[in-house]
Coordinates of C-alpha atoms and ligand atoms in Angstrom, one line a residue:
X271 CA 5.7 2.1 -28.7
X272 CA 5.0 -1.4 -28.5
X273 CA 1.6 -2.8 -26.9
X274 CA 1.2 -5.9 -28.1
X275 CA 1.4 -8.1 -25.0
X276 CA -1.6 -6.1 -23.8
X277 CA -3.4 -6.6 -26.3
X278 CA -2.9 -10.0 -25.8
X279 CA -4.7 -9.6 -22.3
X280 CA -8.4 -9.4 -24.6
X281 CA -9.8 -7.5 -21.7
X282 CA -13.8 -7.0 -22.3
X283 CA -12.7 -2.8 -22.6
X284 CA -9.6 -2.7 -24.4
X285 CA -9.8 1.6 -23.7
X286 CA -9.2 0.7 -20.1
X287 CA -5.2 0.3 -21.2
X288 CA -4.1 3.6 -20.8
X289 CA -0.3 4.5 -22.2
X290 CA -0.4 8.4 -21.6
X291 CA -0.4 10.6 -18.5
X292 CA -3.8 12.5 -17.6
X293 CA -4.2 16.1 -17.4
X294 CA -6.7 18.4 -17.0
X295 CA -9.5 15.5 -18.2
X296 CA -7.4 14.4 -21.5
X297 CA -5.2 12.1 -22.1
X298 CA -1.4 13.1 -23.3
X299 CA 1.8 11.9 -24.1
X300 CA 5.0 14.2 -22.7
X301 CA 5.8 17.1 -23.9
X302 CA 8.9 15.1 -25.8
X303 CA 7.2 11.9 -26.6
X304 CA 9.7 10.3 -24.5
X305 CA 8.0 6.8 -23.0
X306 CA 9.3 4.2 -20.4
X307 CA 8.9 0.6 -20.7
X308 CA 6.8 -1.5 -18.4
X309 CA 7.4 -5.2 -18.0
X310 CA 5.2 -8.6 -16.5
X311 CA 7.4 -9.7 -14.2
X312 CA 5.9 -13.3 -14.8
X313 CA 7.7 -13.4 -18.4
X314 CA 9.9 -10.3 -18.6
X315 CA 8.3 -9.6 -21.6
X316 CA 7.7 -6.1 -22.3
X317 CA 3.8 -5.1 -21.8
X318 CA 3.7 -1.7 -23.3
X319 CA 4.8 1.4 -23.0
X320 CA 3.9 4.5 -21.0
X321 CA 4.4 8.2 -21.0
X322 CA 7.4 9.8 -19.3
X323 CA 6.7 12.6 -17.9
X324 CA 9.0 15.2 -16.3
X325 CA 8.7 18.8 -14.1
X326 CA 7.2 21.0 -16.9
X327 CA 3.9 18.4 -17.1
X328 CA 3.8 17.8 -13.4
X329 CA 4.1 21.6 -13.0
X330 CA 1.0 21.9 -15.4
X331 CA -0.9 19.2 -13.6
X332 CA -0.6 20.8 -10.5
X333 CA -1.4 24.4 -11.5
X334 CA -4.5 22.7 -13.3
X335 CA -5.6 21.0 -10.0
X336 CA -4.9 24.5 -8.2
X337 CA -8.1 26.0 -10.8
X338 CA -10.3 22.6 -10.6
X339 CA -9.7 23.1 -6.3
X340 CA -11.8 26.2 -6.6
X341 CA -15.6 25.1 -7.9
X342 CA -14.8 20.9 -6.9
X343 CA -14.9 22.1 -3.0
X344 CA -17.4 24.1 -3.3
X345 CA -19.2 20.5 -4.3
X346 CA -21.3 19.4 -1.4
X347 CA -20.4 15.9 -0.4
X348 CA -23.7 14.6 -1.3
X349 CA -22.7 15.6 -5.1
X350 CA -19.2 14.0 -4.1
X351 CA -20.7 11.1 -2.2
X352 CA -23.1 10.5 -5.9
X353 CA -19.9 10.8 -8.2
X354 CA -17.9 8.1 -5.9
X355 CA -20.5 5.8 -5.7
X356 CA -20.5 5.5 -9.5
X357 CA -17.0 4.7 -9.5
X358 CA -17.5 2.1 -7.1
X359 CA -20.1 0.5 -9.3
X360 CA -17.8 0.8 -12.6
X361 CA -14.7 -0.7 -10.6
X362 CA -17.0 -3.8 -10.0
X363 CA -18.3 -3.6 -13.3
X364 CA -15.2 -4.0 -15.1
X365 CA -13.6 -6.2 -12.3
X366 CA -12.4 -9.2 -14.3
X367 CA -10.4 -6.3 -16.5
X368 CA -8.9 -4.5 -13.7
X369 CA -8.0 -8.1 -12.2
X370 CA -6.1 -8.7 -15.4
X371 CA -4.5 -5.6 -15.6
X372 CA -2.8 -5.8 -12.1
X373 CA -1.9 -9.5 -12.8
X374 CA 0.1 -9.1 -16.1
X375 CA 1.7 -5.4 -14.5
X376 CA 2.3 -6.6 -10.9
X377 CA 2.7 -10.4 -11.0
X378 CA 0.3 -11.2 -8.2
X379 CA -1.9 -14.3 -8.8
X380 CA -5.1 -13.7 -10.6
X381 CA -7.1 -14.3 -7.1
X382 CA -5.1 -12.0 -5.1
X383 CA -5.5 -9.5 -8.0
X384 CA -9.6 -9.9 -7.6
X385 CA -9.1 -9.4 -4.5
X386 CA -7.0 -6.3 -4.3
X387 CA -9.4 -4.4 -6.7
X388 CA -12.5 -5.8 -4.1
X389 CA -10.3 -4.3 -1.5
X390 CA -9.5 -0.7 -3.6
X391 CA -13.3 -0.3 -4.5
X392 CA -13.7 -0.6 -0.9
X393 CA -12.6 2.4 0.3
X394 CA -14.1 4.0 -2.6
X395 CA -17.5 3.1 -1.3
X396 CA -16.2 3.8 2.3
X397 CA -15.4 7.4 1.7
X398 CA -18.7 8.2 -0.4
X399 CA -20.2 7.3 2.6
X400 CA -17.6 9.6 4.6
X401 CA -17.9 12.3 2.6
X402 CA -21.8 13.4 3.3
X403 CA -20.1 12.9 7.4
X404 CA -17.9 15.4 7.8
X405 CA -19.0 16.6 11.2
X406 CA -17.4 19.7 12.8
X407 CA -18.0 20.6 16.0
X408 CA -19.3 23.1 18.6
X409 CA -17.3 23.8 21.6
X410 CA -19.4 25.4 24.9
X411 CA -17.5 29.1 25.6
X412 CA -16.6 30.3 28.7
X413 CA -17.6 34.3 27.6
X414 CA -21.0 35.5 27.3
X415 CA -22.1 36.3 24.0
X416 CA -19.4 34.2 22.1
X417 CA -20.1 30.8 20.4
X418 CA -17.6 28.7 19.4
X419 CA -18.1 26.4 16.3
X420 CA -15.1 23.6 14.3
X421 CA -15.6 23.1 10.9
X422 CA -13.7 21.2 8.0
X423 CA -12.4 22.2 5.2
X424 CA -10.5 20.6 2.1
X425 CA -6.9 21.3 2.3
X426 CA -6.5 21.8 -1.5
X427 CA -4.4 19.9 -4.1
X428 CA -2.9 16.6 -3.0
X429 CA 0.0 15.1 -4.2
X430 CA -0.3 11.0 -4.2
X431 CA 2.5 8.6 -5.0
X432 CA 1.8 5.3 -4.7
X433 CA 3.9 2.1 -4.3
X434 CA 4.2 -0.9 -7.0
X435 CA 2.7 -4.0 -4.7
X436 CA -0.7 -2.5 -4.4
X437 CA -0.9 -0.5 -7.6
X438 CA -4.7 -0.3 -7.3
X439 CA -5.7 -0.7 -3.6
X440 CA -3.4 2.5 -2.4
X441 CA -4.9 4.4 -5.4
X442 CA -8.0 3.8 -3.5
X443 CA -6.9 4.2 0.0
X444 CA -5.4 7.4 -1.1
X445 CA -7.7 9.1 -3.8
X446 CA -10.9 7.9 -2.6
X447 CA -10.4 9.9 0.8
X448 CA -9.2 13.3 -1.0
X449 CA -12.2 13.8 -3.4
X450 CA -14.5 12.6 -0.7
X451 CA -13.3 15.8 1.4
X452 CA -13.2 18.2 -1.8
X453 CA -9.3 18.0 -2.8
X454 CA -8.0 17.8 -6.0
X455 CA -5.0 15.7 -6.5
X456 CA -2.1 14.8 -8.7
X457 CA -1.1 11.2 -8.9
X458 CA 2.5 9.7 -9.3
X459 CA 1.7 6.6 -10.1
X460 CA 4.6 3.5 -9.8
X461 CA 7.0 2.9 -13.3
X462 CA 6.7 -0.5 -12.5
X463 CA 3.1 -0.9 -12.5
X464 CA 1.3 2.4 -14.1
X465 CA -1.5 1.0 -15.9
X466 CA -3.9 -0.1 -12.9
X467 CA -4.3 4.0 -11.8
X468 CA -4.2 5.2 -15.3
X469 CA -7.5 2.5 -15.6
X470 CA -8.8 3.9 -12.9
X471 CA -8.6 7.2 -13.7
X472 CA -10.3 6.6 -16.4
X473 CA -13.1 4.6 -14.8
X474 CA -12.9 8.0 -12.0
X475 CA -13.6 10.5 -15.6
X476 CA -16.5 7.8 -16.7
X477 CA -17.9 8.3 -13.1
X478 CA -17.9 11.9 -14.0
X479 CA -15.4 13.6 -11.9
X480 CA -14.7 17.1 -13.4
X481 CA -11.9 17.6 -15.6
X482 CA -8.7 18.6 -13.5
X483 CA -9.9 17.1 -10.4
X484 CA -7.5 13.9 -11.2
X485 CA -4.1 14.1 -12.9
X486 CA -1.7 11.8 -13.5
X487 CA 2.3 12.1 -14.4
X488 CA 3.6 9.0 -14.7
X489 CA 7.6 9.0 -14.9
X490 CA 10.7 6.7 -14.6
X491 CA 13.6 9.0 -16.0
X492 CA 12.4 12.0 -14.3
X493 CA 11.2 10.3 -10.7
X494 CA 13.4 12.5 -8.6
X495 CA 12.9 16.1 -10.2
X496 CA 8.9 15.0 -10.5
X497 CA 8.4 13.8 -7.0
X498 CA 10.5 16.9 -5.7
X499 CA 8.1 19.4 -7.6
X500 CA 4.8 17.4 -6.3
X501 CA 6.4 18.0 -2.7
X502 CA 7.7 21.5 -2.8
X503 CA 5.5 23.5 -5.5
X504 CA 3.5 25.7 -3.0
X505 CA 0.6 25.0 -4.2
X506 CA 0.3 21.3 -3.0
X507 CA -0.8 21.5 0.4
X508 CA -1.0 17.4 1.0
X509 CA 1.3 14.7 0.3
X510 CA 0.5 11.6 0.7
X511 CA 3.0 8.7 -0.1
X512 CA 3.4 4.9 0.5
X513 CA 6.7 3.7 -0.2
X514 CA 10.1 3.0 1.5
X515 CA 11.4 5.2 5.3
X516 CA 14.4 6.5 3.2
X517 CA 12.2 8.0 0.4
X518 CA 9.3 8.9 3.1
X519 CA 12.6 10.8 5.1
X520 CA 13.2 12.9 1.6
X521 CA 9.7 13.6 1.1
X522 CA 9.2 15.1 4.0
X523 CA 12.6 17.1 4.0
X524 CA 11.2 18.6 0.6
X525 CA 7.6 18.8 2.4
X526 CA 8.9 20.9 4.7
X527 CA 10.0 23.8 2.3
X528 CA 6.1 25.1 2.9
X529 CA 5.3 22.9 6.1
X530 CA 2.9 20.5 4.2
X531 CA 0.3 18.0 6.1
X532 CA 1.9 15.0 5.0
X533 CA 0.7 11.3 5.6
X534 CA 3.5 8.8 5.1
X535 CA 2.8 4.9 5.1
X536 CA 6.3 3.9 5.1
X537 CA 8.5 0.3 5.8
X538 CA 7.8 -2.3 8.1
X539 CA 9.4 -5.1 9.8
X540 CA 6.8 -6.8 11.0
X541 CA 7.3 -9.6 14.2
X542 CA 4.6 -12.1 14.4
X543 CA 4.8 -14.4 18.0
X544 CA 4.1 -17.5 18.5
X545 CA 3.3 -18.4 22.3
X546 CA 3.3 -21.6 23.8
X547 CA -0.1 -21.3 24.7
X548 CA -1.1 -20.9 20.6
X549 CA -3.5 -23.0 18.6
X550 CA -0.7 -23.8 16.4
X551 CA -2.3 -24.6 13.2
X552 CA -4.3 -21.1 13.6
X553 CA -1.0 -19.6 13.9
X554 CA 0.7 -21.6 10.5
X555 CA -2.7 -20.1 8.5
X556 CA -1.7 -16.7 10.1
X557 CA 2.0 -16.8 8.8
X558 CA 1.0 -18.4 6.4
X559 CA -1.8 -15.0 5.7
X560 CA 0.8 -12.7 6.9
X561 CA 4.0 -13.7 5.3
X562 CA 3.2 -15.0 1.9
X563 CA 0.3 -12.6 0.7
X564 CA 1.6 -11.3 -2.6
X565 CA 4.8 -13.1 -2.4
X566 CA 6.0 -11.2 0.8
X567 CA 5.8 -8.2 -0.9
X568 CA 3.5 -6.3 1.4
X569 CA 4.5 -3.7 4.3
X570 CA 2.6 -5.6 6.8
X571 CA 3.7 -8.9 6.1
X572 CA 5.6 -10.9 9.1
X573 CA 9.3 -10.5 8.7
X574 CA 10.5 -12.2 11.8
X575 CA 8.5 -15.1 13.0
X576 CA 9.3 -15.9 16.7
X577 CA 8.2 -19.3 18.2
X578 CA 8.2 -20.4 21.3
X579 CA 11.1 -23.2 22.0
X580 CA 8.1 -25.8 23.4
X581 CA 6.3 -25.5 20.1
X582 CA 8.7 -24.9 18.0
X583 CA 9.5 -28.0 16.5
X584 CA 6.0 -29.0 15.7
X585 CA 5.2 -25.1 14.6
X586 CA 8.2 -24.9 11.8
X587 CA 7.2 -28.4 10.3
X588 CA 3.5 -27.7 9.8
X589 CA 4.5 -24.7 8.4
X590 CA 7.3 -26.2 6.3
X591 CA 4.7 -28.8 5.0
X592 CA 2.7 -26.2 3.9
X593 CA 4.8 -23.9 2.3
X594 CA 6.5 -26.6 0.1
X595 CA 3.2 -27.4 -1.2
X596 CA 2.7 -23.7 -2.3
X597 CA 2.5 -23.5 -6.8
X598 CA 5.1 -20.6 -8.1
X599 CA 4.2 -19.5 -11.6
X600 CA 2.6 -16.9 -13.7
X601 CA -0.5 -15.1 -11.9
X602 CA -2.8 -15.5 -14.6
X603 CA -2.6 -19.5 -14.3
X604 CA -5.1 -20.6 -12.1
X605 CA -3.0 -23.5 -10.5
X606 CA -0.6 -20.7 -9.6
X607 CA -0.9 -19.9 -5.4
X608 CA 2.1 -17.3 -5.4
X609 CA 3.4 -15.3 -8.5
X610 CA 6.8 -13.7 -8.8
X611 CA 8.7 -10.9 -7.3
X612 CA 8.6 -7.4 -8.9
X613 CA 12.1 -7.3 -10.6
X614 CA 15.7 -8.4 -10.9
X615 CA 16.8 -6.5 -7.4
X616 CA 14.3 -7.8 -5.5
X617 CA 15.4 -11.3 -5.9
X618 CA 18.7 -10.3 -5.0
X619 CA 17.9 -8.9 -2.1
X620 CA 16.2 -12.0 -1.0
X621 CA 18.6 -14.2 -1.5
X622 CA 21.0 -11.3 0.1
X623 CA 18.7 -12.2 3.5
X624 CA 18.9 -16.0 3.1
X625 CA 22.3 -15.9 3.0
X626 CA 23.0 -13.7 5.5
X627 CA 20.9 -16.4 8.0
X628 CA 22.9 -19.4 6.5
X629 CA 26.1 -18.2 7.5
X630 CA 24.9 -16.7 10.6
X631 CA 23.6 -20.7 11.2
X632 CA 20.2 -20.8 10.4
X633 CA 18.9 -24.1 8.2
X634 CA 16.7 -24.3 5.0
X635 CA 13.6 -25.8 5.8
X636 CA 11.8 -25.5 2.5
X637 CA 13.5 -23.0 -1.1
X638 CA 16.1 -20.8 -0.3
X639 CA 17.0 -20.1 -3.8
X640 CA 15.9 -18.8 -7.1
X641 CA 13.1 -21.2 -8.9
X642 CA 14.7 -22.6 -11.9
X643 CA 12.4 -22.8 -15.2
X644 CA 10.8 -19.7 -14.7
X645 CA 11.3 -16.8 -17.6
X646 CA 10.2 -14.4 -15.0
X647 CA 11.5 -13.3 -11.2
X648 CA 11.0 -15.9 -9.0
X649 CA 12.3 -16.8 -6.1
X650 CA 11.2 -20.2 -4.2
X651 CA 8.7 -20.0 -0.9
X652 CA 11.0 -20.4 1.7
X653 CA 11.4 -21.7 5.6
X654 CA 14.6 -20.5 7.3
X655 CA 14.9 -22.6 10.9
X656 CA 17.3 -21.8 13.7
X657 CA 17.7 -17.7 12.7
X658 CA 20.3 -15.8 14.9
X659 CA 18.5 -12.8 16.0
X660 CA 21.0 -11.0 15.0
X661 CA 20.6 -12.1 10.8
X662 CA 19.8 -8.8 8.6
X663 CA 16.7 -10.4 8.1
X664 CA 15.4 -9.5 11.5
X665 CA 16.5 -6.2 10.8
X666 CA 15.3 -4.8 7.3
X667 CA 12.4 -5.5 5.8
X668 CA 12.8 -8.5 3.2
X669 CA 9.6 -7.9 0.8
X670 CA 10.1 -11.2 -0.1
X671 CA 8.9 -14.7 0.3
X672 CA 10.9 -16.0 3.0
X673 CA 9.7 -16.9 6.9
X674 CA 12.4 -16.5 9.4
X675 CA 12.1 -18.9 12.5
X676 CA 13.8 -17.7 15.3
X677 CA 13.0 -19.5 18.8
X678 CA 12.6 -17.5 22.1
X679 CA 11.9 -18.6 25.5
X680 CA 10.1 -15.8 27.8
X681 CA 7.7 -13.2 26.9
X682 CA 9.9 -10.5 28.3
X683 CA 12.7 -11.7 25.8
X684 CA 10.7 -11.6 23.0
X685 CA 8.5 -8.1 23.5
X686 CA 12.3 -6.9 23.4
X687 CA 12.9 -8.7 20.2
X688 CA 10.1 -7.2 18.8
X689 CA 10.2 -3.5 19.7
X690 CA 14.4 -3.8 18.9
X691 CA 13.6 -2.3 15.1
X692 CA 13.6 1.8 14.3
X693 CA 10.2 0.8 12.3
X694 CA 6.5 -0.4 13.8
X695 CA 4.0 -0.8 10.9
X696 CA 2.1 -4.3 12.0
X697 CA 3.2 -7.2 14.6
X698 CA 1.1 -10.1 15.4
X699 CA 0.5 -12.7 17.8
X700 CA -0.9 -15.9 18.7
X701 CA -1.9 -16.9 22.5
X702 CA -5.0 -18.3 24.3
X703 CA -4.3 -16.3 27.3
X704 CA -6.6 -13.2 27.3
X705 CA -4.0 -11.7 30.1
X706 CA -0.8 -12.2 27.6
X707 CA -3.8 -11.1 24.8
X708 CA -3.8 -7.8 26.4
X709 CA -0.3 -7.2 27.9
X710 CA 1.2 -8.0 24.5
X711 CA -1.0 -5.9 22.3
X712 CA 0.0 -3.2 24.8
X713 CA 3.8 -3.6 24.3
X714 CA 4.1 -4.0 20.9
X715 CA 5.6 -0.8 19.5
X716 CA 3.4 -0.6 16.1
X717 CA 0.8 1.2 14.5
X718 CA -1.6 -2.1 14.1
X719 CA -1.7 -5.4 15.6
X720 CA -3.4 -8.9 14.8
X721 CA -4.2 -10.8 17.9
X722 CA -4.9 -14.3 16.4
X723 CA -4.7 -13.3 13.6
X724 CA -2.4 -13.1 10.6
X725 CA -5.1 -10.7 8.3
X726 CA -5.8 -7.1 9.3
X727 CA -6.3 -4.9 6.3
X728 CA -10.0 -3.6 5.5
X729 CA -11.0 -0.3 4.4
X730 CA -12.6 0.6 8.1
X731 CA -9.5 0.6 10.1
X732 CA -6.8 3.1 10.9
X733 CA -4.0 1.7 9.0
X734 CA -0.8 3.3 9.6
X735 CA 2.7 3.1 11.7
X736 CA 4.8 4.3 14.3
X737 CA 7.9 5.3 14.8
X738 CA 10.0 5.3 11.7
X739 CA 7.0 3.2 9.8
X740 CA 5.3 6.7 9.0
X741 CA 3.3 9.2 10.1
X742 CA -1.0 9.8 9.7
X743 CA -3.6 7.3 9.0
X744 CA -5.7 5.9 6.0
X745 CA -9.0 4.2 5.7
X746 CA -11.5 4.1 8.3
X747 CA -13.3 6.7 10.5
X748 CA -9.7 9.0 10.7
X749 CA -8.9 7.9 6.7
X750 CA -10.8 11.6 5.6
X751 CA -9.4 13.9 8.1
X752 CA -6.1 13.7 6.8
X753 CA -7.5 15.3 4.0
X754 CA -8.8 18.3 5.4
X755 CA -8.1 21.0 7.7
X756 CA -9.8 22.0 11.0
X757 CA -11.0 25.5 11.6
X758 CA -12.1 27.4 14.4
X759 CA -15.0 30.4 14.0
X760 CA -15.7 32.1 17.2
X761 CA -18.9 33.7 16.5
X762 CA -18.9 37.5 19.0
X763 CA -21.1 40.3 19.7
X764 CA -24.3 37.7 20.4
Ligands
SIN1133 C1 1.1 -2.1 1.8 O1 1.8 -3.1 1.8 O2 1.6 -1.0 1.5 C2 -0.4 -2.2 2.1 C3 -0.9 -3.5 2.5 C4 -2.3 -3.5 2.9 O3 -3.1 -2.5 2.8 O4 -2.7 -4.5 3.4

């Protein structure tokens, strides 16, 4: 094993770099040493190197969270609400670490990486504060002498796996919300980028969470056979999964071997609409928000950007302006704006989508190819003007730095562009026209939408998608309930 690029990170808490998977409250390789390498995507040089896991630990892990269910939900959730809080605390106590971490694993700039851990300690401190509220219900009977009372109830072990561009934040979203209700989880963590979760796991055991309430398996070789056991051992009873529709469609196939509750924040293709009526330059800052935060590599980032023909011209050049000013480099630089893409296939899907649009007639406004100079995988911020709505960009998601202009002419026209995709994680919208405000949220065909905006994450909402963008919610007031079951005691004889 090799970790001296990590070490080259001189974090305050060197112990927060984790190589080994977590079980049971210790740390340990696999059961044949076998490891997987992880690389900064800013350099390609290798950053360490992790354990690889395969069915026999996750196996373990899971009958281990099955024992720690038992006395951890029978915590109340002022006990659990006291434990979270701690972690809150530690994750803002070793912040600048954490930051680094994420930076050097995932590539995102050194800001955005503050920022994401801000974010992920955020629904820690959220669902502390959810986890002393959850309220049943009783429900006026129509018999005498019968009562009728809702309670909730932990659903038992959760199995999380958790996507590469937030590495930290979903960890957050997901684990936060399952040990504020009383589960115990199991934690696939992404090959790319392991080392955020396994730091905060082991911020989580400093907090004092009980041994076998968190366990981690992180694999690469053994991915398939690993996720399949988290999804079909009977005794996970929750799985919870950001990622990609095609893996969220297997998941669920496997779920459904002992009908799971499953929650499943899958792709998006996000359309963001530009009316005539817009203040224009809000609506660059909101593309500019939307399409570019962590290099396009988010699920709600605009994928399609639709302007309106009578503002279209002034629109694409503001934006063009600023986009070429944008700094590409490593994330840890602080004159960086936008750091690279997460590996070699990325890039080539990106440039797959650009073109795709050239030959389908669409112009280069700003990039459009692979930044020379760079040891890592970049790929330049780009404009693309004049896209056929027909262009595979408009159609799959590109996770990638590149806004696609395509002009439209009536609202009618373009609500059909919009809702014309199998997915519906975000869409957004600019118009000064509270009637066209309203109608337009309406018809949008999505789980989320930002009127006016180009930012809508925060800890407090409902995030989630329709249609083929997933299923259940995370965060906010509903965040918790996905985590626990609702029953029914009808109380006789009174
Ligand atoms: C995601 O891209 O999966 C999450 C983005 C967010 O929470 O804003």
């Amino acid at each position: 094993m090799t970790y001296a690029t990590v070490a080259k990170l001189q974090l305050k808490d060197a112990s927060l770099l984790k190589h080994q998977g977590f079980i049971g409250g210790q740390w340990v390789d696999a059961k044949d040493k076998a490891v997987f390498k992880v690389l900064n995507p800013a350099t390609q040089e290798e950053l360490g190197a992790v354990a690889d896991m395969g069915v026999e630990e996750a196996k373990r892990a899971i009958d281990i969270a099955g024992e720690a269910f038992k006395t951890w939900s029978k915590t109340t959730g002022r006990e659990r609400h006291d434990i979270l809080l701690k972690l809150y605390k530690l994750m803002q106590d070793n912040a600048e670490d954490l930051a680094m971490i994420l930076t050097a694993e995932n590539g995102k700039t050194i800001t955005e990486a503050r920022g994401e851990n801000a974010y992920s300690a955020s629904f820690v401190e959220w669902f502390a504060e959810e986890a002393i509220r959850t309220y049943g219900q009783t429900i006026p009977s129509a018999m005498i002498g019968l009562r009728n009372v809702v309670v909730k109830q932990p659903v038992g072990v959760c199995s999380l796996l958790t996507p590469w561009n937030f590495p930290s934040a979903m960890i957050g979203r997901k684990l936060a919300p399952a040990l504020a209700a009383g589960c115990t989880a199991v934690i696939k963590p992404p090959s790319e980028t392991p080392y955020s979760t396994l730091a905060l796991v082991e911020l989580a055991k400093r907090a004092g969470v009980p041994d076998g309430v968190i366990n981690v398996v992180p694999t690469e070789v053994h991915l398939k056979d690993v996720g399949k056991e988290l999804c079909e051992n009977k005794t996970v009873k929750k799985i919870s999964f950001t990622g990609s529709t095609p893996v969220a469609k297997l998941l669920m196939s496997q779920a459904a071997t002992s009908l799971k509750k499953v929650s499943f924040e899958a792709g998006g293709n996000a359309p963001f609409i530009v009316f005539d009526d817009a203040d224009i330059e809000a609506a660059v800052e909101g593309a500019i928000a939307s399409k570019f935060r962590a290099s396009g590599q988010t699920c709600v980032c605009a994928n399609r950007i639709y302007v309106h023909s009578s503002v279209y011209a002034d629109f694409a050049s503001r934006l063009a302006q600023k986009v070429d000013g944008f700094k590409i480099g490593n994330g840890m630089d602080k004159e960086t704006t936008h750091g690279p893409l997460i590996h070699e296939k990325a890039i080539e899907k990106v440039q797959r989508h650009v073109d795709d649009a050239v030959s389908k007639g669409a112009s280069i406004l700003v990039g459009g190819k692979r930044a020379e100079g760079l040891p890592g995988f970049f790929y330049e911020p780009t404009v693309l003007a004049d896209v056929d709505p027909r262009a595979q960009v408009t159609d799959e998601e590109t996770f990638g730095p590149v806004a696609a202009l395509i002009k439209f002419e009536t609202e009618e026209e373009v609500i059909r562009l919009a809702n014309d995709t199998d997915v519906g994680l975000a869409g957004y919208f600019f118009s000064r026209d509270v009637g066209r405000v309203w109608r337009v949220a309406e018809a949008l065909q999505v789980g989320m939408v930002g009127a006016n905006t180009g930012m809508i994450s925060q800890p407090v909402i409902p995030f989630g998608g329709v249609k083929e963008s997933g299923l259940g919610r995370e965060g906010g007031p509903h965040g918790i309930d996905e985590y626990m079951n609702t029953k029914f005691i009808a109380f006789g004889g009174l």
